[in-house]
Amino acid sequence: MYSWFFTAHLMTSFKQVLSAKEIQHQLEMKEYPPVWLMMMKFRDIMGKRDAMYKLSDQIELDVSYFPTSVFVETGGTKVLETKKTTVLVIAESKAVDEILSEYLSNITDNESINKASRLIKKAEKQSVKKAVHYIKMFAVPNQQFETIKPFVAASVDQDTKAVTDGGKSLFRLKELLKAHEIHQETEGGAHEVVVNVLPWVHIVTGECRSGIEAIHKEIDERFLQLYLNEYCWKFNRRFFRDSKHPKYDLFDHLIKIAATYTSDIKWRDYAGAKNSINIS
């Protein structure tokens, strides 16, 4: 039981992704598989917890790619090959000016007005003109609309306004959501769309991908979703670290959901071959 609590403590104490090898070293455990399994189970329930919530109001939506490895059978032998796995990225975001305008319309006292004025001046200097709330990321087989449709339907409220870059697979989002605003390349080119229209899907994609690559290089495609779960779960609770109140303790939150949800991750014949590790 100590190992589970210590693993949960380490996973919630660092913003970055930790390797199972590092936690194995910290726990002074001889075997690698039990540590790997603990971490994957925690990542699985992180995803189960965040699946309870839907994004709403306004979202950025885009498709990205993560480097992964996959076993391919060639001449009767399974060979590990590198590929790019499609990831659907959704960020609940809103223009800073719009947020401040809504805030100003609901305040009357001078102190709040002065605070809003300072925020407006600060926002004018920021390169990213949108504020992000929550995010979701899904590893999907391909970027076809019929493939991503159930993920969007399950994770985004129907009254939400979606903003995309006009990719062919995203044109039909109007079938699911209240409004769909398409931003194709403007006079400023693709960079203009990334910076002003879809900043947060690109920011979180870059951070998540870099974090995984720094520790794991290429990961098994079957387990990519679990790493995405961990990144999203931590990102969606990023402000918890700024609070000293016990109710915002990340370790406590992870232990509580561990007692609430049952992981589907199992370990099968690890000693036999790497490709025999399964999710069931």
Coordinates of C-alpha atoms in Angstrom, one line a residue:
M1 CA 0.0 0.0 0.0
Y2 CA 2.9 2.3 0.7
S3 CA 4.1 2.0 -2.9
W4 CA 0.7 3.2 -4.2
F5 CA 0.6 6.2 -2.0
F6 CA 4.3 7.1 -2.7
T7 CA 3.7 6.7 -6.5
A8 CA 0.6 9.0 -6.3
H9 CA 2.6 11.5 -4.3
L10 CA 5.4 11.7 -6.9
M11 CA 3.0 11.9 -9.8
T12 CA 1.2 14.8 -8.3
S13 CA 4.3 16.6 -7.0
F14 CA 5.8 17.3 -10.4
K15 CA 4.3 19.1 -13.3
Q16 CA 6.4 17.1 -15.7
V17 CA 5.9 13.5 -16.7
L18 CA 7.9 11.0 -14.6
S19 CA 9.2 7.7 -15.9
A20 CA 8.4 4.4 -14.2
K21 CA 12.2 3.8 -14.0
E22 CA 12.6 6.9 -11.9
I23 CA 9.8 5.9 -9.5
Q24 CA 11.2 2.4 -9.4
H25 CA 14.5 3.9 -8.3
Q26 CA 12.8 6.1 -5.6
L27 CA 10.8 3.1 -4.3
E28 CA 13.9 0.9 -4.4
M29 CA 11.9 -1.8 -6.0
K30 CA 13.7 -4.6 -7.8
E31 CA 10.9 -5.2 -10.4
Y32 CA 9.9 -2.7 -13.1
P33 CA 6.4 -4.1 -14.1
P34 CA 4.6 -3.3 -10.8
V35 CA 5.7 0.3 -10.9
W36 CA 4.7 0.7 -14.6
L37 CA 1.3 -0.9 -13.8
M38 CA 0.7 1.5 -10.9
M39 CA 1.4 4.5 -13.0
M40 CA -0.8 3.3 -15.8
K41 CA -3.7 2.6 -13.5
F42 CA -3.5 6.1 -12.1
R43 CA -3.4 7.6 -15.6
D44 CA -6.4 5.5 -16.5
I45 CA -8.5 6.8 -13.7
M46 CA -7.4 10.4 -14.4
G47 CA -9.0 10.0 -17.8
K48 CA -12.2 8.4 -16.3
R49 CA -12.5 11.4 -13.9
D50 CA -12.2 14.1 -16.6
A51 CA -14.6 12.2 -18.8
M52 CA -17.4 13.2 -16.4
Y53 CA -17.1 16.8 -17.6
K54 CA -18.0 18.5 -20.8
L55 CA -16.4 21.6 -22.3
S56 CA -18.8 24.4 -23.1
D57 CA -19.2 28.1 -24.2
Q58 CA -16.4 28.4 -26.7
I59 CA -13.7 25.9 -27.8
E60 CA -10.7 25.6 -30.1
L61 CA -10.5 22.3 -31.9
D62 CA -7.7 20.9 -34.0
V63 CA -6.0 17.7 -34.9
S64 CA -2.3 17.0 -34.2
Y65 CA 0.2 14.2 -34.4
F66 CA 2.4 12.5 -31.8
P67 CA 5.3 10.2 -32.5
T68 CA 4.7 6.7 -31.3
S69 CA 5.9 3.1 -31.9
V70 CA 3.9 0.1 -33.0
F71 CA 4.6 -3.6 -33.6
V72 CA 4.2 -4.7 -37.2
E73 CA 4.5 -8.3 -38.4
T74 CA 7.0 -8.7 -41.2
G75 CA 7.9 -12.2 -42.5
G76 CA 6.5 -13.8 -39.4
T77 CA 8.5 -11.5 -37.1
K78 CA 7.1 -8.6 -35.1
V79 CA 9.2 -5.5 -35.7
L80 CA 8.9 -2.2 -33.8
E81 CA 8.2 0.7 -36.2
T82 CA 7.8 4.4 -35.7
K83 CA 4.6 6.2 -36.8
K84 CA 2.6 9.4 -36.1
T85 CA -0.6 8.9 -34.1
T86 CA -3.5 11.3 -34.6
V87 CA -4.6 13.3 -31.6
L88 CA -7.8 15.3 -31.3
V89 CA -7.1 18.4 -29.2
I90 CA -9.9 20.5 -27.7
A91 CA -9.4 23.6 -25.5
E92 CA -12.2 25.6 -23.8
S93 CA -11.0 29.2 -24.4
K94 CA -12.2 32.7 -24.8
A95 CA -10.9 36.1 -26.0
V96 CA -9.4 38.0 -23.1
D97 CA -11.2 41.2 -24.3
E98 CA -14.5 39.4 -24.2
I99 CA -13.9 38.0 -20.7
L100 CA -13.0 41.5 -19.4
S101 CA -16.0 43.1 -21.1
E102 CA -18.4 40.6 -19.4
Y103 CA -16.6 41.2 -16.1
L104 CA -16.8 45.0 -16.3
S105 CA -20.5 44.9 -17.1
N106 CA -21.2 43.1 -13.8
I107 CA -19.2 45.3 -11.4
T108 CA -19.8 48.7 -9.9
D109 CA -17.3 49.2 -7.1
N110 CA -14.2 51.3 -7.8
E111 CA -11.8 48.7 -6.5
S112 CA -13.0 46.1 -9.0
I113 CA -13.0 48.6 -11.8
N114 CA -9.4 49.6 -11.1
K115 CA -8.4 45.9 -11.0
A116 CA -10.1 45.3 -14.3
S117 CA -8.3 48.3 -15.8
R118 CA -5.0 46.9 -14.7
L119 CA -5.9 43.5 -16.3
I120 CA -6.8 45.2 -19.5
K121 CA -3.4 46.9 -19.7
K122 CA -1.7 43.6 -18.9
A123 CA -3.7 41.8 -21.6
E124 CA -2.7 44.3 -24.2
K125 CA 1.0 43.3 -23.7
Q126 CA 0.3 39.5 -23.9
S127 CA 1.1 37.7 -27.1
V128 CA -1.7 35.2 -26.5
K129 CA -5.0 37.1 -26.6
K130 CA -7.2 34.2 -25.3
A131 CA -7.6 32.7 -21.9
V132 CA -7.9 28.9 -21.5
H133 CA -10.1 27.0 -19.0
Y134 CA -10.2 23.2 -19.5
I135 CA -8.8 20.9 -22.2
K136 CA -9.3 17.4 -23.5
M137 CA -7.0 15.3 -25.8
F138 CA -7.9 12.0 -27.5
A139 CA -5.7 9.6 -29.4
V140 CA -7.8 8.5 -32.4
P141 CA -7.2 6.1 -35.4
N142 CA -7.5 8.9 -38.0
Q143 CA -8.8 12.4 -38.5
Q144 CA -11.9 11.6 -40.4
F145 CA -15.1 13.3 -39.1
E146 CA -16.9 10.0 -38.5
T147 CA -14.0 9.0 -36.3
I148 CA -13.7 12.1 -34.2
K149 CA -17.5 12.7 -34.1
P150 CA -18.2 10.5 -31.0
F151 CA -15.4 12.0 -29.1
V152 CA -16.7 15.6 -29.7
A153 CA -20.2 14.5 -28.9
A154 CA -19.2 13.0 -25.6
S155 CA -16.9 15.8 -24.5
V156 CA -18.4 19.0 -25.7
D157 CA -21.8 20.6 -24.9
Q158 CA -24.1 21.0 -27.9
D159 CA -24.5 24.8 -27.2
T160 CA -20.8 25.3 -27.6
K161 CA -19.3 27.5 -30.3
A162 CA -16.3 25.7 -32.0
V163 CA -13.4 27.5 -33.7
T164 CA -11.3 25.5 -36.1
D165 CA -8.8 26.1 -38.9
G166 CA -11.1 24.8 -41.6
G167 CA -9.7 21.3 -42.0
K168 CA -11.8 19.1 -44.3
S169 CA -12.7 16.7 -41.5
L170 CA -13.9 19.5 -39.3
F171 CA -16.4 21.2 -41.6
R172 CA -19.3 19.0 -40.4
L173 CA -19.0 20.1 -36.8
K174 CA -22.1 22.1 -37.3
E175 CA -24.0 18.8 -37.2
L176 CA -23.0 18.5 -33.5
L177 CA -22.6 22.0 -32.1
K178 CA -24.5 25.2 -31.9
A179 CA -22.0 27.2 -34.0
H180 CA -18.9 26.5 -35.9
E181 CA -16.5 29.4 -36.9
I182 CA -13.9 28.4 -39.5
H183 CA -10.7 30.4 -39.7
Q184 CA -8.6 29.5 -42.8
E185 CA -5.3 31.2 -43.6
T186 CA -5.6 35.0 -43.6
E187 CA -3.2 37.6 -45.0
G188 CA -0.9 36.8 -42.0
G189 CA -0.8 33.2 -43.1
A190 CA -1.0 30.0 -40.9
H191 CA 1.0 31.8 -38.1
E192 CA -1.8 34.3 -37.8
V193 CA -4.4 31.6 -37.3
V194 CA -2.2 29.8 -34.7
V195 CA -1.4 32.9 -32.6
N196 CA -4.8 34.7 -32.7
V197 CA -7.4 32.0 -33.4
L198 CA -6.2 28.6 -32.1
P199 CA -3.4 29.5 -29.7
W200 CA -4.2 27.1 -26.9
V201 CA -4.6 23.8 -28.9
H202 CA -1.1 24.5 -30.2
I203 CA 0.4 25.4 -26.8
V204 CA -0.9 22.4 -25.0
T205 CA -0.1 20.1 -27.9
G206 CA 3.5 21.4 -27.9
E207 CA 3.9 21.1 -24.1
C208 CA 2.5 17.6 -23.9
R209 CA 4.4 16.3 -26.9
S210 CA 7.7 17.8 -25.6
G211 CA 7.2 16.5 -22.1
I212 CA 6.5 12.9 -23.3
E213 CA 9.4 13.0 -25.8
A214 CA 11.9 14.3 -23.2
I215 CA 11.2 11.3 -20.9
H216 CA 10.0 8.5 -23.1
K217 CA 11.1 9.4 -26.7
E218 CA 8.6 7.3 -28.6
I219 CA 5.9 5.5 -26.6
D220 CA 3.8 2.5 -27.5
E221 CA 0.8 3.8 -29.5
R222 CA -1.5 1.7 -27.3
F223 CA -0.6 3.7 -24.2
L224 CA -0.5 7.2 -25.7
Q225 CA -4.1 8.0 -24.4
L226 CA -2.9 7.2 -20.8
Y227 CA -0.1 9.8 -21.1
L228 CA -2.6 12.3 -22.5
N229 CA -4.9 11.6 -19.6
E230 CA -2.2 12.6 -17.1
Y231 CA -1.3 15.8 -18.9
C232 CA -5.0 16.9 -19.2
W233 CA -5.8 16.0 -15.6
K234 CA -2.9 18.0 -14.3
F235 CA -3.5 20.9 -16.7
N236 CA -7.1 21.2 -15.7
R237 CA -6.0 21.5 -12.1
R238 CA -3.0 23.7 -12.7
F239 CA -4.2 26.4 -10.3
F240 CA -4.4 24.0 -7.4
R241 CA -0.7 24.3 -6.9
D242 CA -1.2 28.0 -6.0
S243 CA -3.5 27.3 -3.2
K244 CA -2.6 26.1 0.3
H245 CA -6.1 25.0 1.1
P246 CA -6.4 21.2 1.7
K247 CA -9.3 20.8 -0.7
Y248 CA -7.0 21.7 -3.6
D249 CA -4.3 19.1 -2.7
L250 CA -3.6 17.1 -5.9
F251 CA -2.4 14.1 -4.0
D252 CA -5.7 14.0 -2.0
H253 CA -7.7 14.3 -5.3
L254 CA -5.8 11.4 -6.9
I255 CA -6.3 9.2 -3.9
K256 CA -10.0 10.0 -3.8
I257 CA -10.6 9.1 -7.4
A258 CA -8.5 6.0 -7.0
A259 CA -11.0 4.9 -4.4
T260 CA -13.9 5.8 -6.7
Y261 CA -12.9 4.4 -10.1
T262 CA -11.7 1.0 -11.2
S263 CA -8.9 1.0 -13.8
D264 CA -9.1 -1.3 -16.8
I265 CA -5.4 -1.6 -17.2
K266 CA -3.9 -5.1 -16.7
W267 CA -0.5 -6.6 -17.0
R268 CA -0.1 -9.7 -19.2
D269 CA 3.0 -11.8 -19.8
Y270 CA 5.5 -8.9 -19.4
A271 CA 8.4 -11.3 -19.3
G272 CA 7.4 -13.0 -22.6
A273 CA 7.6 -10.0 -25.0
K274 CA 7.1 -6.2 -25.0
N275 CA 4.2 -6.4 -27.4
S276 CA 2.3 -8.6 -24.9
I277 CA 1.4 -5.7 -22.6
N278 CA -2.3 -5.2 -23.1
I279 CA -5.1 -2.9 -22.1
S280 CA -8.3 -4.9 -21.4

